[in-house]
Coordinates of C-alpha atoms in Angstrom, one line a residue:
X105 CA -23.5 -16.6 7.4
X106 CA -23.3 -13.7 9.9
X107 CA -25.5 -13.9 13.2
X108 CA -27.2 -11.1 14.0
X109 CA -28.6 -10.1 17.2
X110 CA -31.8 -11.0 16.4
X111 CA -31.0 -14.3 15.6
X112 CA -29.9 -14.3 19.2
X113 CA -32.7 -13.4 20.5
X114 CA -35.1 -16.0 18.5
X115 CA -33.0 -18.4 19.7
X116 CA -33.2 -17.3 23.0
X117 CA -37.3 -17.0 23.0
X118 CA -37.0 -13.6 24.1
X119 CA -36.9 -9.9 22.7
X120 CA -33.9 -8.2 21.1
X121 CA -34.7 -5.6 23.6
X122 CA -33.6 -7.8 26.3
X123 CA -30.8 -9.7 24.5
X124 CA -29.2 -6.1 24.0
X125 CA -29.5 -5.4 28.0
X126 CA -28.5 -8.7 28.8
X127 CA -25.1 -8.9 26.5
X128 CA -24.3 -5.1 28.0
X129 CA -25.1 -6.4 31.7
X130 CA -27.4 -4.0 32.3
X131 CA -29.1 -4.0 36.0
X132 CA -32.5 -5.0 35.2
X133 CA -31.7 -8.1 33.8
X134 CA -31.3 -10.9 36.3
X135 CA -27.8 -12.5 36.1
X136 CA -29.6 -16.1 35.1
X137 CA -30.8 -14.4 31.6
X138 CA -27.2 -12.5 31.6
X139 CA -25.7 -16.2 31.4
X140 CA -28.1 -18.1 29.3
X141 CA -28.0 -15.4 26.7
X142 CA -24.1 -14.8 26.8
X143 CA -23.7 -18.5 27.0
X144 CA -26.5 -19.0 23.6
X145 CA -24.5 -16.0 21.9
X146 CA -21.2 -17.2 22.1
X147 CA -22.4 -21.3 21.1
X148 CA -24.4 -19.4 18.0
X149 CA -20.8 -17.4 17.3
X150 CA -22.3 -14.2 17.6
X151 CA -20.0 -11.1 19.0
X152 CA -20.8 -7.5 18.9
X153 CA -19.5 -5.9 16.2
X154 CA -17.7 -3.1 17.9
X155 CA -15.8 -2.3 14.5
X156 CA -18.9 -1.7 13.1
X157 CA -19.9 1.0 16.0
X158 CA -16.7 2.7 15.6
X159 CA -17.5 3.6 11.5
X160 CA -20.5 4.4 12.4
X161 CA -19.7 6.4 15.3
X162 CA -16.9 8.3 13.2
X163 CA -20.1 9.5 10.8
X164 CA -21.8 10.8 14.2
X165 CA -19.6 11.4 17.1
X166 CA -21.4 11.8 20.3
X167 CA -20.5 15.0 22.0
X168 CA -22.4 14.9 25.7
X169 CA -22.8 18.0 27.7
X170 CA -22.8 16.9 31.3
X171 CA -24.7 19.7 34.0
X172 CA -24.1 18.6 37.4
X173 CA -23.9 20.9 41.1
X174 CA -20.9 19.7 41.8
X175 CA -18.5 22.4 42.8
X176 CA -18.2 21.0 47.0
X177 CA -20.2 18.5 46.5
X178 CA -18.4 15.7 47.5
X179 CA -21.6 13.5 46.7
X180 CA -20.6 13.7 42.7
X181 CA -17.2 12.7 42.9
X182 CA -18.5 9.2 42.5
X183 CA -20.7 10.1 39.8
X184 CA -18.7 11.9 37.7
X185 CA -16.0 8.9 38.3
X186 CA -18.6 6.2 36.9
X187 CA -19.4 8.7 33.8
X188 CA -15.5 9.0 33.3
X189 CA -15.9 5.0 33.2
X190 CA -18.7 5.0 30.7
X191 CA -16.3 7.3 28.9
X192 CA -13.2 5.2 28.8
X193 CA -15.6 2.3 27.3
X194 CA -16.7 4.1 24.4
X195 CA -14.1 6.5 23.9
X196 CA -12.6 4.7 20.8
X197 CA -16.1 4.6 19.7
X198 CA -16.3 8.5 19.1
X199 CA -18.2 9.6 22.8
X200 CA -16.6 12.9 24.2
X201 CA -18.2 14.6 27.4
X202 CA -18.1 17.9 28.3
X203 CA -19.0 18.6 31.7
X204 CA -20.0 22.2 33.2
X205 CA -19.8 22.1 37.1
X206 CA -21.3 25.0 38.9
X207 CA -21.9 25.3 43.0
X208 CA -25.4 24.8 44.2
X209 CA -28.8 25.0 42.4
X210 CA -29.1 28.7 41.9
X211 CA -30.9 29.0 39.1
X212 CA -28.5 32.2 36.9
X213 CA -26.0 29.7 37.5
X214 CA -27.5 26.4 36.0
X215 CA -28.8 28.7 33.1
X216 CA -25.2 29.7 32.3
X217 CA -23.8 26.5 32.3
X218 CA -26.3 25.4 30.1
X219 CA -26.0 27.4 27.5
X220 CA -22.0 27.0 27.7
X221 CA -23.0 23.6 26.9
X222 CA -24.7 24.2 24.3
X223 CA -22.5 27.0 22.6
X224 CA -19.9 23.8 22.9
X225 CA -21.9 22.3 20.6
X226 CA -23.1 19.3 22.2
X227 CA -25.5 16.8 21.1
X228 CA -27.1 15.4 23.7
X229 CA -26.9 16.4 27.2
X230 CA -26.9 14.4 30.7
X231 CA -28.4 17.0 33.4
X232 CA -29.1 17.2 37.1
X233 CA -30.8 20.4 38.1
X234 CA -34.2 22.0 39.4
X235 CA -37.2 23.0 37.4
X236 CA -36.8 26.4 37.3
X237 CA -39.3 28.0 34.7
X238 CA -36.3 29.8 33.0
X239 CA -34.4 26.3 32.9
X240 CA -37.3 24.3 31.8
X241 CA -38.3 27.0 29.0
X242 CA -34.5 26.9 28.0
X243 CA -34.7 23.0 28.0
X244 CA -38.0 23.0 26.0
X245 CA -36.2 25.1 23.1
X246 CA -33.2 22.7 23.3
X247 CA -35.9 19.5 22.5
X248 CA -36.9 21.1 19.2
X249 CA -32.9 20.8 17.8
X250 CA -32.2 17.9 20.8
X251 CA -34.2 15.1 21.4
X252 CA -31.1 13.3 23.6
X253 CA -32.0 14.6 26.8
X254 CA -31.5 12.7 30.1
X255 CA -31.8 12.9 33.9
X256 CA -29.3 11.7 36.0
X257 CA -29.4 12.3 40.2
X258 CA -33.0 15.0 40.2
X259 CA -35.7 14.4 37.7
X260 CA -37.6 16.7 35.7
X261 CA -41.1 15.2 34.8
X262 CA -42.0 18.3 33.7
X263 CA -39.5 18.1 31.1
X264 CA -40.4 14.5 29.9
X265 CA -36.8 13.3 29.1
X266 CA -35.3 10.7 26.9
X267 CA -35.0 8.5 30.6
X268 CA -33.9 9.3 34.5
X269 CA -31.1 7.6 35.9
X270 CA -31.3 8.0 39.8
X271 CA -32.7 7.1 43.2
X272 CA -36.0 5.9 44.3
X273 CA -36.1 8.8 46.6
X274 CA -39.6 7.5 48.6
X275 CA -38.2 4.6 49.1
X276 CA -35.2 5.9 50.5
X277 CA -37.6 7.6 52.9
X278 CA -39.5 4.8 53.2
X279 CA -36.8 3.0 54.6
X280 CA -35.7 5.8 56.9
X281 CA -38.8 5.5 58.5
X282 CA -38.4 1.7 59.0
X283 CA -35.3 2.6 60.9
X284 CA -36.8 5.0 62.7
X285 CA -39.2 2.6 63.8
X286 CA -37.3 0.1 64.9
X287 CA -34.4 1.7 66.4
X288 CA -36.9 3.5 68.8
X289 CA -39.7 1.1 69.5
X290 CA -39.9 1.9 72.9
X291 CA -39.3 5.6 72.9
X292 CA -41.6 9.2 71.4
X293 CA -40.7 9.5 68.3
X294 CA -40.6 13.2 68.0
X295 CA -38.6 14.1 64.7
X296 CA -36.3 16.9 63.3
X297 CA -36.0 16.8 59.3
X298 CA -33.5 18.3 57.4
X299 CA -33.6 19.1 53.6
X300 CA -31.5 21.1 51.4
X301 CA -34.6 22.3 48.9
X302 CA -38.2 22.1 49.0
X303 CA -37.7 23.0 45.3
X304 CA -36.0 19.9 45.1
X305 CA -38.7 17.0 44.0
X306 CA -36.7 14.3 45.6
X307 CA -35.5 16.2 48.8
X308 CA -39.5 16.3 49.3
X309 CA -40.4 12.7 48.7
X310 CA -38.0 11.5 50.8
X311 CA -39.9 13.5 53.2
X312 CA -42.6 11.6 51.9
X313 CA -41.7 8.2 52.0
X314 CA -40.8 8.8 56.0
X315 CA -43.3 10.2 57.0
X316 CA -45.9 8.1 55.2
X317 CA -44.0 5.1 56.1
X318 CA -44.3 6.3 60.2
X319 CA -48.0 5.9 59.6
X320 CA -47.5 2.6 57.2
X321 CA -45.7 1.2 60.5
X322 CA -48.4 2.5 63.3
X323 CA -46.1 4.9 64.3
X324 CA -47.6 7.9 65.9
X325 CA -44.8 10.4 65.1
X326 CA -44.8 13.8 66.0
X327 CA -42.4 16.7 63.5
X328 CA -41.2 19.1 65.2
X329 CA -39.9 21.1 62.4
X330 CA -38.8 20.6 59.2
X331 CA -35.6 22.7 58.1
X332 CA -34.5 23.6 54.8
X333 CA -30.6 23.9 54.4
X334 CA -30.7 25.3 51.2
X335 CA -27.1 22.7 50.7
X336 CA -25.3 25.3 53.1
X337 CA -23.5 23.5 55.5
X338 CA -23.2 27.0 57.6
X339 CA -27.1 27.8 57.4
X340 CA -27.6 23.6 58.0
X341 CA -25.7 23.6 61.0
X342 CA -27.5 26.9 62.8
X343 CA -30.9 25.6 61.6
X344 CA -30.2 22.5 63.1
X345 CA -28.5 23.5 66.3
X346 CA -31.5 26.1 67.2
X347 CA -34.1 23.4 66.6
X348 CA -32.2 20.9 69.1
X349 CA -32.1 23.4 71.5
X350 CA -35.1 24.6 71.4
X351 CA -36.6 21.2 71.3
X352 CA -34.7 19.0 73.8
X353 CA -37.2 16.2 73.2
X354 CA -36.0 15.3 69.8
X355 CA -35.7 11.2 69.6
X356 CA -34.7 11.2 65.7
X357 CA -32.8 14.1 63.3
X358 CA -33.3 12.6 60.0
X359 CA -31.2 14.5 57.5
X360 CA -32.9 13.8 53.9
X361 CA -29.7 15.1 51.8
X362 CA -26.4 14.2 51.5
X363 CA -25.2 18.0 51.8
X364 CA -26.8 18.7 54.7
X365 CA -25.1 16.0 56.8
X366 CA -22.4 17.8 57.9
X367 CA -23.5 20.8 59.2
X368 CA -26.3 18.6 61.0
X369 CA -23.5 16.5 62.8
X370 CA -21.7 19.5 63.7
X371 CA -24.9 21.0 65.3
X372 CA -24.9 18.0 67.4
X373 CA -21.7 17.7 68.2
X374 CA -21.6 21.7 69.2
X375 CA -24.6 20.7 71.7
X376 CA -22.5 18.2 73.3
X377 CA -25.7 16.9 75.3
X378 CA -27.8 14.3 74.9
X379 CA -28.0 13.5 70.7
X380 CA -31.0 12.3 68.7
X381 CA -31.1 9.2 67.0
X382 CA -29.3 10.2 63.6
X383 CA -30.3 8.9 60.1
X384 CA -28.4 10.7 57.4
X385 CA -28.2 10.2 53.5
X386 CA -25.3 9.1 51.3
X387 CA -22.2 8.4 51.9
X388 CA -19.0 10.5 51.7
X389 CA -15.6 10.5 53.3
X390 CA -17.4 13.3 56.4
X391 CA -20.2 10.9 56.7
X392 CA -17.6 7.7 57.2
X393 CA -15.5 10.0 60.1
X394 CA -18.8 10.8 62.1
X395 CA -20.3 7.3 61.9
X396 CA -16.5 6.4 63.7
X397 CA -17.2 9.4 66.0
X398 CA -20.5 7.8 67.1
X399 CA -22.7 10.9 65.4
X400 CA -24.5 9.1 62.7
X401 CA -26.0 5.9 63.6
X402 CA -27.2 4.5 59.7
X403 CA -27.2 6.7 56.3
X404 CA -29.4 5.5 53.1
X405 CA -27.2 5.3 50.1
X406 CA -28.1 5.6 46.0
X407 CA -24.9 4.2 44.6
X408 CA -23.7 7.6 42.6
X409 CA -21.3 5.6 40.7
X410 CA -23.6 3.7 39.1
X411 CA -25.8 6.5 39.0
X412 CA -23.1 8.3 36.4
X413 CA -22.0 4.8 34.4
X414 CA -25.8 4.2 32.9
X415 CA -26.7 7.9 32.8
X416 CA -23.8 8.3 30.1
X417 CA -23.9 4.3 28.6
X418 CA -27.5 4.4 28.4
X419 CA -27.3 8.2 26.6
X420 CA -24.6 7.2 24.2
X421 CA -26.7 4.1 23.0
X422 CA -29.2 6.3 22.2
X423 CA -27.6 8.9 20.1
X424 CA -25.7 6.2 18.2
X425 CA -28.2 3.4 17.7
X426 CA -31.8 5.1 18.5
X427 CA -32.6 2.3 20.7
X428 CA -35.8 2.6 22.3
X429 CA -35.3 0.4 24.9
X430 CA -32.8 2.5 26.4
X431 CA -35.5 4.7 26.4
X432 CA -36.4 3.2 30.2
X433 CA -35.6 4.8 33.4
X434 CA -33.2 3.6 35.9
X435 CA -34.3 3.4 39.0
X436 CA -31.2 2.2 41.7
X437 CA -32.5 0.7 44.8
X438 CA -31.2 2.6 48.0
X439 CA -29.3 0.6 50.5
X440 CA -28.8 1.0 54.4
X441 CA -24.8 1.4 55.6
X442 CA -24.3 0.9 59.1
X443 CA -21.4 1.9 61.6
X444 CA -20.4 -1.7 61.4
X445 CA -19.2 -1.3 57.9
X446 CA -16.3 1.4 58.7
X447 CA -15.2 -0.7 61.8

Protein backbone atom coordinates (compact mmCIF):
# COMPACT_ATOMS: atom_id res chain seq x y z
CA UNK A 1 0.00 0.00 0.00
CA UNK A 2 1.34 3.43 -1.03
CA UNK A 3 1.91 6.10 1.84
CA UNK A 4 0.73 9.14 1.15
CA UNK A 5 1.64 12.44 2.68
CA UNK A 6 -1.10 12.49 4.73
CA UNK A 7 -0.44 9.38 6.23
CA UNK A 8 2.69 11.19 7.23
CA UNK A 9 1.34 13.63 8.73
CA UNK A 10 -1.29 11.60 11.00
CA UNK A 11 1.46 9.76 12.04
CA UNK A 12 3.36 12.66 12.84
CA UNK A 13 0.27 14.49 14.93
CA UNK A 14 0.67 17.36 12.92
CA UNK A 15 -0.83 19.03 9.56
CA UNK A 16 0.03 18.07 6.06
CA UNK A 17 0.68 21.65 5.77
CA UNK A 18 3.64 21.41 7.90
CA UNK A 19 4.77 17.94 6.84
CA UNK A 20 5.05 19.45 3.25
CA UNK A 21 7.35 22.54 4.73
CA UNK A 22 9.15 20.36 6.78
CA UNK A 23 10.17 17.48 3.97
CA UNK A 24 11.08 20.70 1.61
CA UNK A 25 13.12 22.35 4.57
CA UNK A 26 11.47 25.25 4.47
CA UNK A 27 12.65 28.18 7.02
CA UNK A 28 9.82 28.37 9.29
CA UNK A 29 9.97 25.00 10.36
CA UNK A 30 12.43 24.38 13.22
CA UNK A 31 15.16 21.86 12.29
CA UNK A 32 13.74 19.43 15.41
CA UNK A 33 10.28 18.98 13.33
CA UNK A 34 12.54 18.82 10.00
CA UNK A 35 14.19 15.57 11.59
CA UNK A 36 11.34 13.94 13.42
CA UNK A 37 9.24 14.14 10.29
CA UNK A 38 12.13 13.15 7.70
CA UNK A 39 13.12 10.51 10.17
CA UNK A 40 8.90 9.21 10.56
CA UNK A 41 8.73 9.48 6.58
CA UNK A 42 11.54 7.53 5.64
CA UNK A 43 10.62 4.49 8.74
CA UNK A 44 6.79 4.74 7.10
CA UNK A 45 8.66 4.32 3.48
CA UNK A 46 7.19 7.29 2.13
CA UNK A 47 9.30 9.43 -0.60
CA UNK A 48 8.03 12.17 -2.81
CA UNK A 49 6.97 11.16 -5.73
CA UNK A 50 8.88 13.45 -8.03
CA UNK A 51 7.96 11.24 -11.16
CA UNK A 52 4.68 11.99 -10.48
CA UNK A 53 5.41 16.02 -10.53
CA UNK A 54 7.14 15.64 -13.62
CA UNK A 55 3.76 14.13 -15.59
CA UNK A 56 2.04 16.42 -14.11
CA UNK A 57 4.21 19.21 -14.68
CA UNK A 58 4.52 18.18 -18.50
CA UNK A 59 0.39 18.82 -18.61
CA UNK A 60 1.17 22.43 -17.05
CA UNK A 61 4.64 23.73 -17.44
CA UNK A 62 5.29 26.69 -15.32
CA UNK A 63 6.59 29.57 -17.31
CA UNK A 64 7.60 32.48 -14.50
CA UNK A 65 8.20 36.02 -15.53
CA UNK A 66 10.69 37.39 -13.19
CA UNK A 67 10.66 41.66 -12.90
CA UNK A 68 13.50 42.80 -10.92
CA UNK A 69 15.72 46.58 -10.96
CA UNK A 70 18.55 44.96 -11.57
CA UNK A 71 20.57 46.51 -14.29
CA UNK A 72 23.77 47.99 -11.68
CA UNK A 73 22.36 46.76 -8.98
CA UNK A 74 24.87 44.69 -7.63
CA UNK A 75 22.29 43.86 -4.60
CA UNK A 76 20.41 41.24 -7.14
CA UNK A 77 23.15 39.33 -8.25
CA UNK A 78 22.54 37.16 -5.27
CA UNK A 79 19.03 37.02 -5.82
CA UNK A 80 18.81 36.23 -9.12
CA UNK A 81 21.68 33.43 -8.25
CA UNK A 82 19.30 31.77 -5.57
CA UNK A 83 16.23 31.91 -8.27
CA UNK A 84 18.68 30.27 -10.82
CA UNK A 85 19.05 27.64 -7.88
CA UNK A 86 15.30 27.20 -7.48
CA UNK A 87 15.48 26.73 -11.21
CA UNK A 88 18.10 24.06 -11.50
CA UNK A 89 15.83 22.04 -8.77
CA UNK A 90 12.75 21.97 -10.77
CA UNK A 91 13.98 22.35 -14.11
CA UNK A 92 13.32 18.65 -15.05
CA UNK A 93 9.99 19.29 -13.49
CA UNK A 94 8.80 21.70 -16.41
CA UNK A 95 9.66 25.39 -14.46
CA UNK A 96 11.23 27.96 -17.02
CA UNK A 97 11.92 31.65 -15.85
CA UNK A 98 12.04 34.49 -17.83
CA UNK A 99 13.49 37.33 -16.31
CA UNK A 100 13.13 41.22 -17.58
CA UNK A 101 15.87 43.33 -15.91
CA UNK A 102 15.50 47.10 -16.27
CA UNK A 103 17.66 49.98 -14.38
CA UNK A 104 16.00 51.69 -11.51
CA UNK A 105 12.34 52.14 -10.57
CA UNK A 106 11.14 54.46 -13.25
CA UNK A 107 7.88 53.66 -13.60
CA UNK A 108 7.66 53.65 -18.16
CA UNK A 109 10.36 51.28 -17.55
CA UNK A 110 8.80 48.71 -15.10
CA UNK A 111 5.52 48.99 -17.26
CA UNK A 112 7.45 47.85 -20.33
CA UNK A 113 9.01 45.07 -18.87
CA UNK A 114 5.92 43.94 -17.66
CA UNK A 115 4.14 43.66 -20.48
CA UNK A 116 7.29 41.97 -22.32
CA UNK A 117 6.58 39.51 -19.75
CA UNK A 118 3.46 39.00 -20.35
CA UNK A 119 3.58 39.05 -24.27
CA UNK A 120 6.18 35.98 -23.33
CA UNK A 121 3.39 34.31 -22.22
CA UNK A 122 4.09 33.70 -18.75
CA UNK A 123 2.03 32.15 -16.15
CA UNK A 124 2.82 33.47 -13.08
CA UNK A 125 5.12 36.17 -12.35
CA UNK A 126 7.77 36.88 -9.43
CA UNK A 127 7.93 40.92 -9.21
CA UNK A 128 9.90 43.58 -7.26
CA UNK A 129 8.78 47.04 -8.15
CA UNK A 130 6.86 50.23 -6.78
CA UNK A 131 3.18 50.93 -6.64
CA UNK A 132 2.87 53.10 -9.28
CA UNK A 133 -0.94 53.61 -10.26
CA UNK A 134 -0.19 52.64 -13.85
CA UNK A 135 1.70 49.38 -12.55
CA UNK A 136 -0.78 48.51 -10.07
CA UNK A 137 -3.79 49.02 -12.60
CA UNK A 138 -1.69 46.86 -15.09
CA UNK A 139 -1.19 44.25 -12.28
CA UNK A 140 -4.91 44.35 -11.37
CA UNK A 141 -5.84 43.34 -15.06
CA UNK A 142 -3.14 40.63 -14.97
CA UNK A 143 -5.12 38.97 -11.61
CA UNK A 144 -8.29 38.46 -13.65
CA UNK A 145 -6.23 35.82 -16.27
CA UNK A 146 -3.28 35.35 -13.30
CA UNK A 147 -3.88 34.64 -9.97
CA UNK A 148 0.12 33.44 -9.40
CA UNK A 149 1.44 36.65 -8.40
CA UNK A 150 4.25 37.14 -5.93
CA UNK A 151 6.52 39.69 -4.24
CA UNK A 152 9.94 39.14 -3.78
CA UNK A 153 12.49 42.14 -2.27
CA UNK A 154 9.45 45.39 -2.18
CA UNK A 155 5.91 44.51 -1.42
CA UNK A 156 2.83 45.67 -2.86
CA UNK A 157 -0.05 45.47 -0.18
CA UNK A 158 -1.99 47.23 -2.35
CA UNK A 159 -1.86 44.58 -4.78
CA UNK A 160 -2.76 41.71 -2.27
CA UNK A 161 -0.42 39.02 -3.84
CA UNK A 162 -0.25 35.29 -3.81
CA UNK A 163 2.71 35.83 -0.78
CA UNK A 164 5.95 38.35 -0.30
CA UNK A 165 9.19 36.98 0.01
CA UNK A 166 11.62 39.70 1.56
CA UNK A 167 12.99 41.64 4.55
CA UNK A 168 11.46 42.82 7.69
CA UNK A 169 12.44 46.24 6.72
CA UNK A 170 11.41 47.84 10.49
CA UNK A 171 13.26 45.59 11.99
CA UNK A 172 16.19 46.22 9.97
CA UNK A 173 15.63 49.76 11.17
CA UNK A 174 14.94 48.75 14.39
CA UNK A 175 18.13 47.28 14.69
CA UNK A 176 20.04 50.17 13.23
CA UNK A 177 18.88 52.16 15.80
CA UNK A 178 20.13 49.66 18.53
CA UNK A 179 23.47 50.22 16.94
CA UNK A 180 23.14 53.56 16.96
CA UNK A 181 22.58 53.51 20.42
CA UNK A 182 25.08 51.65 21.63
CA UNK A 183 27.91 52.54 19.56
CA UNK A 184 27.39 56.30 20.78
CA UNK A 185 26.20 56.08 24.28
CA UNK A 186 28.19 58.82 25.39
CA UNK A 187 27.91 61.16 22.45
CA UNK A 188 24.71 63.59 20.60
CA UNK A 189 23.27 61.61 18.46
CA UNK A 190 22.49 63.99 15.69
CA UNK A 191 21.65 61.78 12.41
CA UNK A 192 21.97 61.96 8.60
CA UNK A 193 19.56 59.43 6.72
CA UNK A 194 19.88 58.32 3.45
CA UNK A 195 17.14 56.59 1.24
CA UNK A 196 16.87 55.88 -2.31
CA UNK A 197 12.84 56.44 -2.54
CA UNK A 198 10.24 57.73 -0.36
CA UNK A 199 8.03 55.85 -2.88
CA UNK A 200 9.63 52.96 -1.74
CA UNK A 201 7.45 51.39 1.30
CA UNK A 202 10.45 49.64 2.75
CA UNK A 203 13.15 52.43 2.22
CA UNK A 204 10.44 54.33 4.58
CA UNK A 205 9.99 51.83 7.31
CA UNK A 206 13.35 51.41 7.77
CA UNK A 207 13.25 54.96 8.48
CA UNK A 208 10.71 53.88 10.74
CA UNK A 209 11.97 51.20 12.71
CA UNK A 210 15.21 53.74 13.54
CA UNK A 211 13.75 56.29 14.41
CA UNK A 212 11.07 54.69 16.50
CA UNK A 213 13.51 52.44 17.96
CA UNK A 214 15.77 55.88 19.10
CA UNK A 215 12.76 56.65 21.19
CA UNK A 216 12.13 52.76 22.17
CA UNK A 217 15.82 53.01 23.59
CA UNK A 218 15.46 56.71 25.41
CA UNK A 219 17.41 58.11 22.91
CA UNK A 220 16.89 61.69 22.39
CA UNK A 221 18.00 61.85 18.73
CA UNK A 222 18.07 64.79 16.76
CA UNK A 223 17.64 64.33 12.25
CA UNK A 224 19.25 66.62 10.64
CA UNK A 225 18.04 65.72 7.27
CA UNK A 226 16.78 63.06 5.60
CA UNK A 227 18.10 62.61 1.84
CA UNK A 228 16.51 60.84 -0.85
CA UNK A 229 19.14 59.31 -3.46
CA UNK A 230 16.65 58.41 -5.76
CA UNK A 231 19.40 54.85 -6.23
CA UNK A 232 21.88 57.39 -7.93
CA UNK A 233 25.07 56.93 -6.70
CA UNK A 234 26.10 60.56 -8.29
CA UNK A 235 23.00 62.49 -6.75
CA UNK A 236 23.75 60.05 -3.30
CA UNK A 237 27.07 61.13 -3.01
CA UNK A 238 26.46 65.25 -3.54
CA UNK A 239 23.31 64.99 -1.26
CA UNK A 240 25.40 63.43 1.21
CA UNK A 241 28.53 65.43 0.98
CA UNK A 242 26.46 68.88 1.24
CA UNK A 243 24.67 67.68 4.31
CA UNK A 244 28.10 66.76 6.13
CA UNK A 245 29.36 69.87 5.34
CA UNK A 246 26.90 71.80 6.21
CA UNK A 247 26.33 69.95 9.35
CA UNK A 248 29.73 69.20 10.95
CA UNK A 249 27.95 67.88 14.07
CA UNK A 250 26.75 64.71 12.47
CA UNK A 251 27.54 61.62 15.05
CA UNK A 252 25.65 58.83 12.77
CA UNK A 253 24.98 58.70 8.65
CA UNK A 254 22.67 55.86 8.47
CA UNK A 255 22.30 54.86 4.88
CA UNK A 256 18.72 52.83 4.72
CA UNK A 257 19.49 51.22 1.07
CA UNK A 258 21.89 49.19 -0.30
CA UNK A 259 22.26 51.53 -3.49
CA UNK A 260 22.95 54.36 -1.80
CA UNK A 261 26.03 53.06 0.08
CA UNK A 262 28.37 53.97 -2.18
CA UNK A 263 27.94 57.24 -3.10
CA UNK A 264 27.46 57.96 0.79
CA UNK A 265 31.06 56.45 1.49
CA UNK A 266 32.46 58.41 -1.16
CA UNK A 267 30.99 61.69 0.25
CA UNK A 268 32.87 60.87 3.23
CA UNK A 269 35.71 59.88 2.08
CA UNK A 270 35.82 63.24 -0.33
CA UNK A 271 35.41 65.23 3.11
CA UNK A 272 38.40 63.64 4.41
CA UNK A 273 37.66 65.20 8.05
CA UNK A 274 36.32 63.96 10.79
CA UNK A 275 33.50 60.88 9.63
CA UNK A 276 30.12 60.00 11.27
CA UNK A 277 29.53 56.87 12.73
CA UNK A 278 28.36 54.83 9.52
CA UNK A 279 25.53 52.22 9.42
CA UNK A 280 24.88 51.09 5.88
CA UNK A 281 22.49 48.30 4.37
CA UNK A 282 23.40 45.11 2.57
CA UNK A 283 26.18 43.76 1.62
CA UNK A 284 28.02 43.80 -1.74
CA UNK A 285 31.59 43.52 -2.93
CA UNK A 286 31.83 48.06 -2.52
CA UNK A 287 30.41 47.61 0.92
CA UNK A 288 33.14 44.68 1.91
CA UNK A 289 36.18 47.23 0.32
CA UNK A 290 35.00 50.30 2.58
CA UNK A 291 34.34 48.35 5.74
CA UNK A 292 38.48 47.29 5.08
CA UNK A 293 39.03 50.99 4.38
CA UNK A 294 37.56 51.90 7.78
CA UNK A 295 34.28 53.89 6.15
CA UNK A 296 31.53 51.65 7.16
CA UNK A 297 31.55 50.61 10.66
CA UNK A 298 28.34 47.73 10.57
CA UNK A 299 25.68 47.12 7.56
CA UNK A 300 22.17 45.23 8.17
CA UNK A 301 21.91 42.41 5.77
CA UNK A 302 18.40 40.56 4.21
CA UNK A 303 20.07 37.46 2.75
CA UNK A 304 19.10 38.11 -1.12
CA UNK A 305 19.91 34.70 -1.89
CA UNK A 306 17.48 33.29 -0.04
CA UNK A 307 15.30 36.00 -0.82
CA UNK A 308 15.28 34.66 -4.69
CA UNK A 309 15.36 30.55 -3.76
CA UNK A 310 11.72 30.72 -1.94
CA UNK A 311 10.32 33.53 -4.03
CA UNK A 312 10.64 31.12 -7.15
CA UNK A 313 10.21 27.44 -4.99
CA UNK A 314 7.41 28.76 -3.10
CA UNK A 315 5.76 30.22 -6.71
CA UNK A 316 6.30 27.04 -8.54
CA UNK A 317 4.51 24.99 -5.73
CA UNK A 318 1.78 26.96 -6.23
CA UNK A 319 1.12 26.90 -9.85
CA UNK A 320 1.71 23.18 -9.91
CA UNK A 321 -0.01 21.85 -6.73
CA UNK A 322 -2.36 25.00 -5.58
CA UNK A 323 -1.06 24.66 -2.18
CA UNK A 324 -2.39 27.07 0.07
CA UNK A 325 0.11 26.88 2.52
CA UNK A 326 2.57 28.29 0.34
CA UNK A 327 0.23 30.91 0.32
CA UNK A 328 2.33 32.49 3.47
CA UNK A 329 4.81 35.22 3.39
CA UNK A 330 8.34 34.91 3.97
CA UNK A 331 9.67 37.14 6.15
CA UNK A 332 13.82 36.76 6.41
CA UNK A 333 15.22 38.08 9.57
CA UNK A 334 17.94 40.80 8.97
CA UNK A 335 21.28 40.25 10.37
CA UNK A 336 24.23 42.65 11.58
CA UNK A 337 27.92 42.09 9.60
CA UNK A 338 30.66 43.71 11.17
CA UNK A 339 34.21 44.75 9.98
CA UNK A 340 35.44 41.75 11.81
CA UNK A 341 33.91 39.44 9.41
CA UNK A 342 36.14 40.68 6.16
CA UNK A 343 39.32 40.68 8.39
Amino acid sequence: MTVTLKDVAVACGLSPGTVSRALNHHPSVHQDTVDYVTAMARSMGYYPNRAGKALSARKKPVSIGVLLPSVNGPFFDDVKSGMHKALREYEDLGLTLVCDEVEGWKETDHLQALKRLIKAGCNAFCLCTQPRPAILALLEELKHTCTYIACVNHNLPELKPLFFVGVDFYKSGFLAANLAHLCLRDKPLNVIIVIGLKSLKGHMERVRGFTEGLRYFGRQAHLISLIEGEDNEILTQTLTMEALKAHPEASCLYVATGSAVSGACRAVIALSGRRPYFIATDEIPSTRDYFKEGIIDASICQDPFLQGYYAIKKLYNCVTSGDLVEKGDLIVDPSIRLKAHYL
